[in-house]
Tab-separated table of C-alpha atoms and ligand atoms in Angstrom:
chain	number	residue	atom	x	y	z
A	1	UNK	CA	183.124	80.353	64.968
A	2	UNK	CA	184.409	83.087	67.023
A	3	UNK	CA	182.247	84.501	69.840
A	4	UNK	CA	182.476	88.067	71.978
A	5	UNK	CA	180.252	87.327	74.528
A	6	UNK	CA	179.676	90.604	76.576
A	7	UNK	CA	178.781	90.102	80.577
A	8	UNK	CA	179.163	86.445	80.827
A	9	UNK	CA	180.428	86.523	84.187
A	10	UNK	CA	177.259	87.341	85.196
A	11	UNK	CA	174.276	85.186	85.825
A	12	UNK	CA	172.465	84.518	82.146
A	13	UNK	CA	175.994	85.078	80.418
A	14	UNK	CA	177.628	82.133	82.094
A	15	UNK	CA	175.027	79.876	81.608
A	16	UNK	CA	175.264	81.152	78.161
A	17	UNK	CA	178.671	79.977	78.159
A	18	UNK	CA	178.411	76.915	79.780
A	19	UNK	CA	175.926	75.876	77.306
A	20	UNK	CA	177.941	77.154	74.336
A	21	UNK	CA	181.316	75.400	75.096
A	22	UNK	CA	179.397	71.697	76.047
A	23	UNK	CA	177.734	72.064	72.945
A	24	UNK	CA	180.079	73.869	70.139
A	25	UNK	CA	183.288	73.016	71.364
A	26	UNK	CA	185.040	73.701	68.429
A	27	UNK	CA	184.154	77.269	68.585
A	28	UNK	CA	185.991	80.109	70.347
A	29	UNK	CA	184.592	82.273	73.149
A	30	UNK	CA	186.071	85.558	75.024
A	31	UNK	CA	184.149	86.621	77.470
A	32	UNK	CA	184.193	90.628	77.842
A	33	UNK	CA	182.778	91.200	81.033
A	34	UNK	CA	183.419	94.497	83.854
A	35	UNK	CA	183.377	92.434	86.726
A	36	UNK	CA	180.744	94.836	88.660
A	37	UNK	CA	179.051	93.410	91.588
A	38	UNK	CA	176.673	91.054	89.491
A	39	UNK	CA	179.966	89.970	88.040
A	40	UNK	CA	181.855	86.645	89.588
A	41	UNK	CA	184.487	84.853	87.747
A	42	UNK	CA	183.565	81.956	89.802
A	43	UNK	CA	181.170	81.063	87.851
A	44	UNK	CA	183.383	80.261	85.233
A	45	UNK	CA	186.266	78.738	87.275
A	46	UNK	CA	185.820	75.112	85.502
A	47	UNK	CA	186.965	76.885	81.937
A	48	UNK	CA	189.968	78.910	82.782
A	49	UNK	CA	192.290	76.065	81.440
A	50	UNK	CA	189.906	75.639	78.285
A	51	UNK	CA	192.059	76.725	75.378
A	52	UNK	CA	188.641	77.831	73.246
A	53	UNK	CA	187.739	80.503	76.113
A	54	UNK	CA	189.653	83.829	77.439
A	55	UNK	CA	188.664	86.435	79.939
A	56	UNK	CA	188.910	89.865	79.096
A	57	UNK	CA	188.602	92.317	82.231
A	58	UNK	CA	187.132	95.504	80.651
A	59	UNK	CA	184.354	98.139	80.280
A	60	UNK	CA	182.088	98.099	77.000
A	61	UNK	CA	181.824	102.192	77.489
A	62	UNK	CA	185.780	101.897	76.616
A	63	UNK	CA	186.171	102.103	73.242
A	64	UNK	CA	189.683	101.697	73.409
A	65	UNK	CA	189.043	98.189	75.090
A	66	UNK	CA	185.880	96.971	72.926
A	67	UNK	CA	187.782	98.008	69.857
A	68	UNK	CA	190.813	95.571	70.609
A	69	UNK	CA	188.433	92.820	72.247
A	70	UNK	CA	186.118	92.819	69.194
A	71	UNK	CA	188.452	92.311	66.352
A	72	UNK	CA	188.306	89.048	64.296
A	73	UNK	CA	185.083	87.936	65.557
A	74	UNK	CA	182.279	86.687	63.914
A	75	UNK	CA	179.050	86.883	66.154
A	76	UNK	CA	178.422	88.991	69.501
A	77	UNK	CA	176.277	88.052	71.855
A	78	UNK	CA	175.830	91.107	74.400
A	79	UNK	CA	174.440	90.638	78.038
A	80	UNK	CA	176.785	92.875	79.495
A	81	UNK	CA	174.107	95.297	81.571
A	82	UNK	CA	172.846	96.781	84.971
A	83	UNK	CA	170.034	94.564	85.176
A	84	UNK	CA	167.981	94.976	88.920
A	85	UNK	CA	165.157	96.841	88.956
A	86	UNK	CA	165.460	98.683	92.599
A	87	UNK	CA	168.954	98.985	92.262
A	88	UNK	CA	167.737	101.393	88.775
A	89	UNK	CA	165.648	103.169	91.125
A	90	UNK	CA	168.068	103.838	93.911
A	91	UNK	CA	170.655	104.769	90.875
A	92	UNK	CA	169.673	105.282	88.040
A	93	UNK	CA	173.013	107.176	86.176
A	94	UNK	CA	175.038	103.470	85.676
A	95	UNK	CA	172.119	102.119	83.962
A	96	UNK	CA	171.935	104.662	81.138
A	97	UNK	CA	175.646	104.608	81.162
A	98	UNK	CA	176.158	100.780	80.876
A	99	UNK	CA	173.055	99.688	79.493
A	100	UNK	CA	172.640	102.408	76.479
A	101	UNK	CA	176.159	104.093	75.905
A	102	UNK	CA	178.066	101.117	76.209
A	103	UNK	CA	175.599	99.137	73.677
A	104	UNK	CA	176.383	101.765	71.298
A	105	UNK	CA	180.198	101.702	71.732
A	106	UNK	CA	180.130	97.908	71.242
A	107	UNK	CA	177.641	98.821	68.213
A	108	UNK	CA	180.279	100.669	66.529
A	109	UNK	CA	183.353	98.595	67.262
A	110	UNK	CA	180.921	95.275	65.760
A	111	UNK	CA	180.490	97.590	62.377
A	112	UNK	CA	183.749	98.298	61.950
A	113	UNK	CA	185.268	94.895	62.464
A	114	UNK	CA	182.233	93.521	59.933
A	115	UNK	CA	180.631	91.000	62.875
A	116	UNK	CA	178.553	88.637	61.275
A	117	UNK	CA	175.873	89.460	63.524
A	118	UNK	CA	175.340	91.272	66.361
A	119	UNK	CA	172.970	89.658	68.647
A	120	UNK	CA	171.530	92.062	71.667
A	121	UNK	CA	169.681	90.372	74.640
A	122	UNK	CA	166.985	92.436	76.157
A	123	UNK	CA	163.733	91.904	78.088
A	124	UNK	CA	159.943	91.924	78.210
A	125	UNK	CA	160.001	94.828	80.730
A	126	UNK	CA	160.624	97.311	77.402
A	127	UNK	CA	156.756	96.740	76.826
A	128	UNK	CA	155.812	98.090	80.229
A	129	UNK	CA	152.780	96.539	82.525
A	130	UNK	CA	149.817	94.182	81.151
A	131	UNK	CA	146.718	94.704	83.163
A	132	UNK	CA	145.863	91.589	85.964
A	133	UNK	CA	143.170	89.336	84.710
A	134	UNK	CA	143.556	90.052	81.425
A	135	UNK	CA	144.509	87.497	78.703
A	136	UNK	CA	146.763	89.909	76.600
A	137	UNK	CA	150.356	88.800	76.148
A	138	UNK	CA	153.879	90.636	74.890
A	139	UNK	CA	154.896	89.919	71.270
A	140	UNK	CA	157.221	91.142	68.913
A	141	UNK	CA	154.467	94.067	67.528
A	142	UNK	CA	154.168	95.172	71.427
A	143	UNK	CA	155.006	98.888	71.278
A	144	UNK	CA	157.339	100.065	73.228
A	145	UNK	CA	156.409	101.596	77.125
A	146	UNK	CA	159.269	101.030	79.592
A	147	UNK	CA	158.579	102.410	83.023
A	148	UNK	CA	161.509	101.731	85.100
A	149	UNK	CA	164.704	103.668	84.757
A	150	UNK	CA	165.986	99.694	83.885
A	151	UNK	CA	163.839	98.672	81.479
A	152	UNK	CA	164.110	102.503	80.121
A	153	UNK	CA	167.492	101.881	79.072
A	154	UNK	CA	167.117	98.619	77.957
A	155	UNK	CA	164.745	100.229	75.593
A	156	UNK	CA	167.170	102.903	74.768
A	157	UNK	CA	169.165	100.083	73.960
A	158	UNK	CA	167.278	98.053	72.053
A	159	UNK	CA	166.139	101.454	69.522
A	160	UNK	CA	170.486	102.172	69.111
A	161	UNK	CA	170.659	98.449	67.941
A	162	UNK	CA	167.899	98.385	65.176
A	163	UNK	CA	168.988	102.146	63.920
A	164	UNK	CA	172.456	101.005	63.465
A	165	UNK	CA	170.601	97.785	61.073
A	166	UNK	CA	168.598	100.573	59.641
A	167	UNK	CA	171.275	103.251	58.838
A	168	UNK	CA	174.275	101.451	58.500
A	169	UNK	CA	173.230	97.914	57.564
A	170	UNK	CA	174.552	96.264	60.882
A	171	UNK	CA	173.157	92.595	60.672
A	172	UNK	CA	171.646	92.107	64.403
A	173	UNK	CA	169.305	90.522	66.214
A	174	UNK	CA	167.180	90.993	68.934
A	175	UNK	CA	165.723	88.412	71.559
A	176	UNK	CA	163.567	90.119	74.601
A	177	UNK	CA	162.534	87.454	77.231
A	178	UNK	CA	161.248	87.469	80.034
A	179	UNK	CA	162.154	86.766	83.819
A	180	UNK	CA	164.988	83.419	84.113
A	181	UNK	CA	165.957	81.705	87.090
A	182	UNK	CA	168.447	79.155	87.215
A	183	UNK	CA	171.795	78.728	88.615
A	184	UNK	CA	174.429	81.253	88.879
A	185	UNK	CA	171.356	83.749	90.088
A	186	UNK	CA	172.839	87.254	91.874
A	187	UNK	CA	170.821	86.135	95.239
A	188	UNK	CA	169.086	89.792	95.043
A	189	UNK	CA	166.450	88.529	92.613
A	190	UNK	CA	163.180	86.907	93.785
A	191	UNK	CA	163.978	83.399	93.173
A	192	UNK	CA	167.656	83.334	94.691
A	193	UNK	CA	166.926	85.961	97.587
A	194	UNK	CA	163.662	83.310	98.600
A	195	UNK	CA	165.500	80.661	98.612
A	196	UNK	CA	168.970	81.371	99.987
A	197	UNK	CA	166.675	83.464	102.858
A	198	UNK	CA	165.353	80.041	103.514
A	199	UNK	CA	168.063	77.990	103.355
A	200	UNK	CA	169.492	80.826	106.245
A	201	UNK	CA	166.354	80.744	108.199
A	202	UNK	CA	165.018	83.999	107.278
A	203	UNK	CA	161.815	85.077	105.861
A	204	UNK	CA	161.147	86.066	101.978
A	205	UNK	CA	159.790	89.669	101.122
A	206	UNK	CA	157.158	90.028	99.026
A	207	UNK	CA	156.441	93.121	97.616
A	208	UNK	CA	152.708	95.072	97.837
A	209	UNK	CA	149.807	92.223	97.789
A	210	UNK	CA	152.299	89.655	95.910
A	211	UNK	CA	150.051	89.711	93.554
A	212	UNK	CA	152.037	90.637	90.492
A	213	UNK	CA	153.026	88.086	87.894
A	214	UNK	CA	156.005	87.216	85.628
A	215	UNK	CA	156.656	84.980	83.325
A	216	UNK	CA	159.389	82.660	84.221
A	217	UNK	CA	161.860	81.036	82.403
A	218	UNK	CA	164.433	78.400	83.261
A	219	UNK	CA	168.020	79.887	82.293
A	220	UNK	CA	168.857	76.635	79.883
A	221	UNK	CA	165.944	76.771	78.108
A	222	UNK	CA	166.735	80.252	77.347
A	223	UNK	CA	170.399	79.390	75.958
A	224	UNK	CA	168.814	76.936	73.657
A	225	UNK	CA	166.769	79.883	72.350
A	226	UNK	CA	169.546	82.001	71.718
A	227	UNK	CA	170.964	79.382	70.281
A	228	UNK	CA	168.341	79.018	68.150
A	229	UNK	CA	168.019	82.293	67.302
A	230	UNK	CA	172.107	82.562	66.422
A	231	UNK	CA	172.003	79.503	64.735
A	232	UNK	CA	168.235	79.377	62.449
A	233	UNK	CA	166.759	83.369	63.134
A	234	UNK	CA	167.515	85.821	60.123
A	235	UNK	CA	168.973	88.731	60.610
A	236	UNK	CA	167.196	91.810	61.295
A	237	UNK	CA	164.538	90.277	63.770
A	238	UNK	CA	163.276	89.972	66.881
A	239	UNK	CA	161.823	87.375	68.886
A	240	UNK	CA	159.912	87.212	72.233
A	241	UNK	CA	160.979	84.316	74.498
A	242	UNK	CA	158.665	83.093	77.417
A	243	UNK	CA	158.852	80.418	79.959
A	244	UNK	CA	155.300	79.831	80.313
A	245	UNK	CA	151.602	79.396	78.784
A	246	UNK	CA	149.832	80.323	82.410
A	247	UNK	CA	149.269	83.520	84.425
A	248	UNK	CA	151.796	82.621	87.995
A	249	UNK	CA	151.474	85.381	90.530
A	250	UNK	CA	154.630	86.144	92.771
A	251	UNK	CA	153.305	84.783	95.461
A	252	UNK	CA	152.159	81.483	94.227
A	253	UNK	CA	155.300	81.298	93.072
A	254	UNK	CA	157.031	81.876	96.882
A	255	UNK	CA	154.466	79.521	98.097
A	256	UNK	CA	155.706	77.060	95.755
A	257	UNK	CA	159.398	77.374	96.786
A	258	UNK	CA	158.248	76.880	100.535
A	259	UNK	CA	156.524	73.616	99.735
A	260	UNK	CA	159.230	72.372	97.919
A	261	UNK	CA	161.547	73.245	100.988
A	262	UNK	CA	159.201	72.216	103.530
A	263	UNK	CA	158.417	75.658	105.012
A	264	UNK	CA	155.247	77.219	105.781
A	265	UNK	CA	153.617	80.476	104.717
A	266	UNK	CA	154.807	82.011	108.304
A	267	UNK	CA	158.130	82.424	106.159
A	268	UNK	CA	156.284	85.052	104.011
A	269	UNK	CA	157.194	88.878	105.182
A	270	UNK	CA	154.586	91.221	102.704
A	271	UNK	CA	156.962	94.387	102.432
A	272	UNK	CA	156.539	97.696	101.022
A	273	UNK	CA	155.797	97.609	97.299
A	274	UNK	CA	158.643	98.497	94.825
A	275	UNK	CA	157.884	101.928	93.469
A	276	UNK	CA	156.170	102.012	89.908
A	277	UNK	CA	156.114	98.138	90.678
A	278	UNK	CA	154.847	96.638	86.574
A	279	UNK	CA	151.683	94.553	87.376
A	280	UNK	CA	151.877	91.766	85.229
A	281	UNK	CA	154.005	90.555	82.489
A	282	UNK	CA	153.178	87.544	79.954
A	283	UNK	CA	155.148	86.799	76.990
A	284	UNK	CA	153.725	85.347	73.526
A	285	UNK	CA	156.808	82.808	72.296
A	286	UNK	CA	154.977	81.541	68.996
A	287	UNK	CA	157.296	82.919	66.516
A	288	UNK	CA	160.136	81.165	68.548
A	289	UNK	CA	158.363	77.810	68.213
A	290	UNK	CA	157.107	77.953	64.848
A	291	UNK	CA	159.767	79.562	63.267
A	292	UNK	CA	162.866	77.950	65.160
A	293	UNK	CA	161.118	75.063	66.660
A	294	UNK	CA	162.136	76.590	69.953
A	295	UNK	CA	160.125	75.925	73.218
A	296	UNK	CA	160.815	75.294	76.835
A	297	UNK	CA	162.620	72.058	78.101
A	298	UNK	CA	161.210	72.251	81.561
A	299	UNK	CA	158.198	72.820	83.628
A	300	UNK	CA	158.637	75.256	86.400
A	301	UNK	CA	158.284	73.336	88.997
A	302	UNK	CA	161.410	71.095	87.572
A	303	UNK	CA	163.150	74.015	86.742
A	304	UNK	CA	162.451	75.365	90.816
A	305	UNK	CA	163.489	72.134	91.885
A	306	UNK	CA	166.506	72.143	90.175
A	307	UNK	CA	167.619	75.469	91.159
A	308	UNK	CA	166.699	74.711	94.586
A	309	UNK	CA	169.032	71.426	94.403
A	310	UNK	CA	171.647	73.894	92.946
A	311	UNK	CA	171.241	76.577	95.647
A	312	UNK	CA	171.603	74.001	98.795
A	313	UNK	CA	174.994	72.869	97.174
A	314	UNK	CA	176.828	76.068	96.537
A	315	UNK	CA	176.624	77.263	99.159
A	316	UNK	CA	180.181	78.934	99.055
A	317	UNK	CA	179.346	80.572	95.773
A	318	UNK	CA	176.319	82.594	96.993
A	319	UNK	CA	177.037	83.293	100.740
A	320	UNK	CA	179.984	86.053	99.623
A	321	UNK	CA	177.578	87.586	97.406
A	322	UNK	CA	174.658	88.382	100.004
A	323	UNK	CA	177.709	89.432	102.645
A	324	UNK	CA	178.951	91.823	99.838
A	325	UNK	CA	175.451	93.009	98.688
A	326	UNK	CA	174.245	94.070	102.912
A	327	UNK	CA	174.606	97.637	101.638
A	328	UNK	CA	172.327	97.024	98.955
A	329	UNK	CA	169.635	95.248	101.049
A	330	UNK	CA	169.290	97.472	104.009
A	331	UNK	CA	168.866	100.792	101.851
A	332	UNK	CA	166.040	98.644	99.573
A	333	UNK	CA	164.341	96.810	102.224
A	334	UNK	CA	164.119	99.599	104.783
A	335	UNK	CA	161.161	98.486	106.604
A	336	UNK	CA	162.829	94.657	107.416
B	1	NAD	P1	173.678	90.191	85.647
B	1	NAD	O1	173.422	91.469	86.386
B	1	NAD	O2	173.662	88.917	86.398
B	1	NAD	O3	175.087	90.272	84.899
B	1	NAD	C1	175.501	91.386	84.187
B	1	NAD	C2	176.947	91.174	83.787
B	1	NAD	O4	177.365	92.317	83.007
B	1	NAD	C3	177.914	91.084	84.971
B	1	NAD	O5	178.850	90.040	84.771
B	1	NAD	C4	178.615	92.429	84.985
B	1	NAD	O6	179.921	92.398	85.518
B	1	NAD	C5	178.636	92.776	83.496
B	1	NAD	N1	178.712	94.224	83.256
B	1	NAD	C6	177.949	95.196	83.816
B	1	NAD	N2	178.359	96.405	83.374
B	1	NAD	C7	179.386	96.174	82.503
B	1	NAD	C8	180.206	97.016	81.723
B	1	NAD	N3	180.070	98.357	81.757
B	1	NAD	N4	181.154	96.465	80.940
B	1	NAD	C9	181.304	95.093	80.902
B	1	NAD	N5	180.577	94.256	81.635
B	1	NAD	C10	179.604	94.786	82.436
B	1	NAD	O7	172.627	90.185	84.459
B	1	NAD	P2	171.768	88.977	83.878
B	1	NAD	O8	170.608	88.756	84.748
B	1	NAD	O9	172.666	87.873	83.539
B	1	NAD	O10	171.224	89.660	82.537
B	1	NAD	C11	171.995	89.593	81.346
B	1	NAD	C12	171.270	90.363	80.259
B	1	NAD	O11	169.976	89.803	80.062
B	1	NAD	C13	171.040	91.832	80.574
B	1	NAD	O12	171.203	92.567	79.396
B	1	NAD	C14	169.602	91.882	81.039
B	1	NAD	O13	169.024	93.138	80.764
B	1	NAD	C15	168.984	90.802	80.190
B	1	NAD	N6	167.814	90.140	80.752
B	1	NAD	C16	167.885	89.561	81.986
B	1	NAD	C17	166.786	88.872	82.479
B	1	NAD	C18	166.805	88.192	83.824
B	1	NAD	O14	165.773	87.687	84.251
B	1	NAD	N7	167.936	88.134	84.518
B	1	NAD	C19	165.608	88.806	81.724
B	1	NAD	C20	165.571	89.451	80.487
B	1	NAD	C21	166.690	90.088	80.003
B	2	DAU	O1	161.193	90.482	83.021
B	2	DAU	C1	162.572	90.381	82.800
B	2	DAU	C2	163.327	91.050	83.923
B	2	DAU	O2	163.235	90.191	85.046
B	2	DAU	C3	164.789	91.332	83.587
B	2	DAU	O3	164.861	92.231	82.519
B	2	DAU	C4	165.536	91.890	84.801
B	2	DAU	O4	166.908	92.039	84.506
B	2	DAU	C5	165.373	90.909	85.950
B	2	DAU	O5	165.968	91.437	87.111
B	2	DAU	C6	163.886	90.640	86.211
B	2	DAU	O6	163.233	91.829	86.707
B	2	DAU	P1	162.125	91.761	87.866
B	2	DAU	O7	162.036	93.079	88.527
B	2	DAU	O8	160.856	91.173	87.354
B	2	DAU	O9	162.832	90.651	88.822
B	2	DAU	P2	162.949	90.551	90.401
B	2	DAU	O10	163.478	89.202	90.713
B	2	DAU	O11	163.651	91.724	90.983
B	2	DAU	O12	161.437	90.605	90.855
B	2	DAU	C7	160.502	89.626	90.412
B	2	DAU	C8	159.149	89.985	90.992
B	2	DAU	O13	159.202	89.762	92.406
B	2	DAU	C9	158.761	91.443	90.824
B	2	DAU	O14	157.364	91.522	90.661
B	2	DAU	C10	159.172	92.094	92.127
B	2	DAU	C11	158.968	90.974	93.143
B	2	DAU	N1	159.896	90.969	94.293
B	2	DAU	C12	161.226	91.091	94.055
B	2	DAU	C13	162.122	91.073	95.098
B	2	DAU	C14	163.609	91.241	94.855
B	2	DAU	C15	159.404	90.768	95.563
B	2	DAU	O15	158.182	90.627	95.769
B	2	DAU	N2	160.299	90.749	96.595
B	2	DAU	C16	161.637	90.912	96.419
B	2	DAU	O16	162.390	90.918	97.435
């Protein structure tokens, strides 16, 4: 098989890759991908001499470029995206850009060269903000009520890909899943940000009371699903991919990176809360077990650990990031 894998220089899409090549080696992948700042070719250093996998350095809002990339492949797997939440809200104009136009210029370029299918990845942040306490959960009949300018245009996104299956018979799919963690992490995210910030001595921010929750997923386990879903879903669907059966709050989950780093709470900074900040998030992922057989490898307290592990020895591939990202982290975390 031939894969266009959009974005997989970037934290989910080279894990994707990763995962692919160990486990389909036969297969070919070419990895599409803007290099933005979430971008890092590092991350894929091991496969440069892999004769199954190529690099293409390009925009998907180029339709010159996605045109040429796409031909003669049979499935697309599309991560390529703006995908932080305050970075949306400082700028939101790159995230409609990126996130909606450029689906739809990869959209048409799939149709034309008769993909196979086109699978889009998107999130549970389309559905908008489950009440705390309650027992409710995201499936694949949640309507649609994005709140953020990100998970707006991942939205947007996600509406372009089903009305080109509608109108012009485009076989897709469509996974939405919730938050991963893992390794390869942009260190702007909660997970990576807590724990490089500890590994440097600094303390973690936690946003409002810290008592908003997620649904967290270990980035393998969420490969396997898209395997899964590439490999045994039909075309034409959607599935909702969770991490977790329990309600975790963010601040548990900080408190549980300190213990397993021997800190203390001291390290906790409570910050100002992230503007429109979605209160809690939980994700349904019964269709992917009892249709696919899909479900999670690892508890997330392994899955922490082994981030954690990964974190303490790569040092040299996150500490360029956070110099790089300064900019970034003194116009969101004002107050610090
Ligand atoms: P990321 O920000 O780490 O990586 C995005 C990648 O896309 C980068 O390599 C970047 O260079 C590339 N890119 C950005 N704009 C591009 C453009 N115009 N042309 C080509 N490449 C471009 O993102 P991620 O966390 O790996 O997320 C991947 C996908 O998964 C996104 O679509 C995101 O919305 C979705 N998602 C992420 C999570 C999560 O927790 N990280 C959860 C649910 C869904
Ligand atoms: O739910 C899936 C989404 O998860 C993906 O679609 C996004 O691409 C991905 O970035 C992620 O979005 P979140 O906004 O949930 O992730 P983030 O790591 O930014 O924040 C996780 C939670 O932690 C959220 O409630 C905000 C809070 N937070 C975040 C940061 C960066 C803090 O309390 N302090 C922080 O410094």
């Amino acid at each position: 098989m031939k894969l266009l894998v959009t974005g997989g220089a970037g934290f989910i899409g080279s894990n994707f890759i990763h995962f692919w090549v160990k486990n389909h080696p036969e297969d070919q992948v070419v990895n599409f991908d803007k290099l933005t700042y979430a971008g890092n070719k590092e991350s894929l250093k091991d496969l440069e001499s892999n004769p199954n996998y190529r690099f293409v350095h390009a925009d998907i809002t180029d339709p010159t470029a996605v045109a040429s990339a796409m031909a003669g492949h049979d499935i697309v797997v599309h991560f390529a995206a703006e995908s932080h939440v305050d970075r949306s809200i400082l700028g939101p104009g790159v995230f409609l850009q990126t996130n909606v136009i450029g689906t739809q210029v990869l959209l048409d370029a799939a149709l034309k060269a008769q993909v196979k299918r086109f699978h889009h990845i998107s999130t549970d942040e389309v559905f908008g903000s489950l009440e705390l306490g309650s027992s409710e959960k995201f499936d694949e009949h949640t309507p649609y009520d994005p709140r953020s300018p990100y998970s707006a245009s991942k939205a947007g996104s996600d509406h372009i890909v089903r009305a080109y299956g509608e109108t012009y018979g485009l076989p897709y799919s469509i996974t939405n899943c919730s938050n991963n963690y893992g390794e390869f992490h942009f260190p702007e995210k909660l997970f990576p940000l807590a724990i490089t910030n500890l590994i440097e001595g600094k303390k973690v921010p936690v946003y409002g009371d810290g008592l908003n929750v997620r649904d967290w997923l270990y980035v393998q386990d969420h490969c396997s699903a898209i395997e899964a879903v590439l490999l045994k879903g039909k075309a034409g669907e959607t599935y909702t991919i969770g991490g977790l059966k329990e309600d975790v709050s963010n601040v548990e989950v900080v408190k549980k990176i300190l213990q397993l780093m021997g800190h203390s709470e001291d390290m906790i900074e409570y910050v100002k809360d992230r503007p429109g900040h979605d209160r809690r998030y939980a994700v349904d992922w019964t269709k992917m077990n009892e249709e696919l057989g899909w479900s999670p490898s690892v508890t997330l307290e392994e899955g922490l650990q082994r981030t954690i592990d990964w974190y303490k020895n790569n040092e040299a591939w996150w500490k360029p990031l956070k110099e790089k990202a300064q900019g970034f982290f003194q116009q969101n975390y004002k107050s610090l």
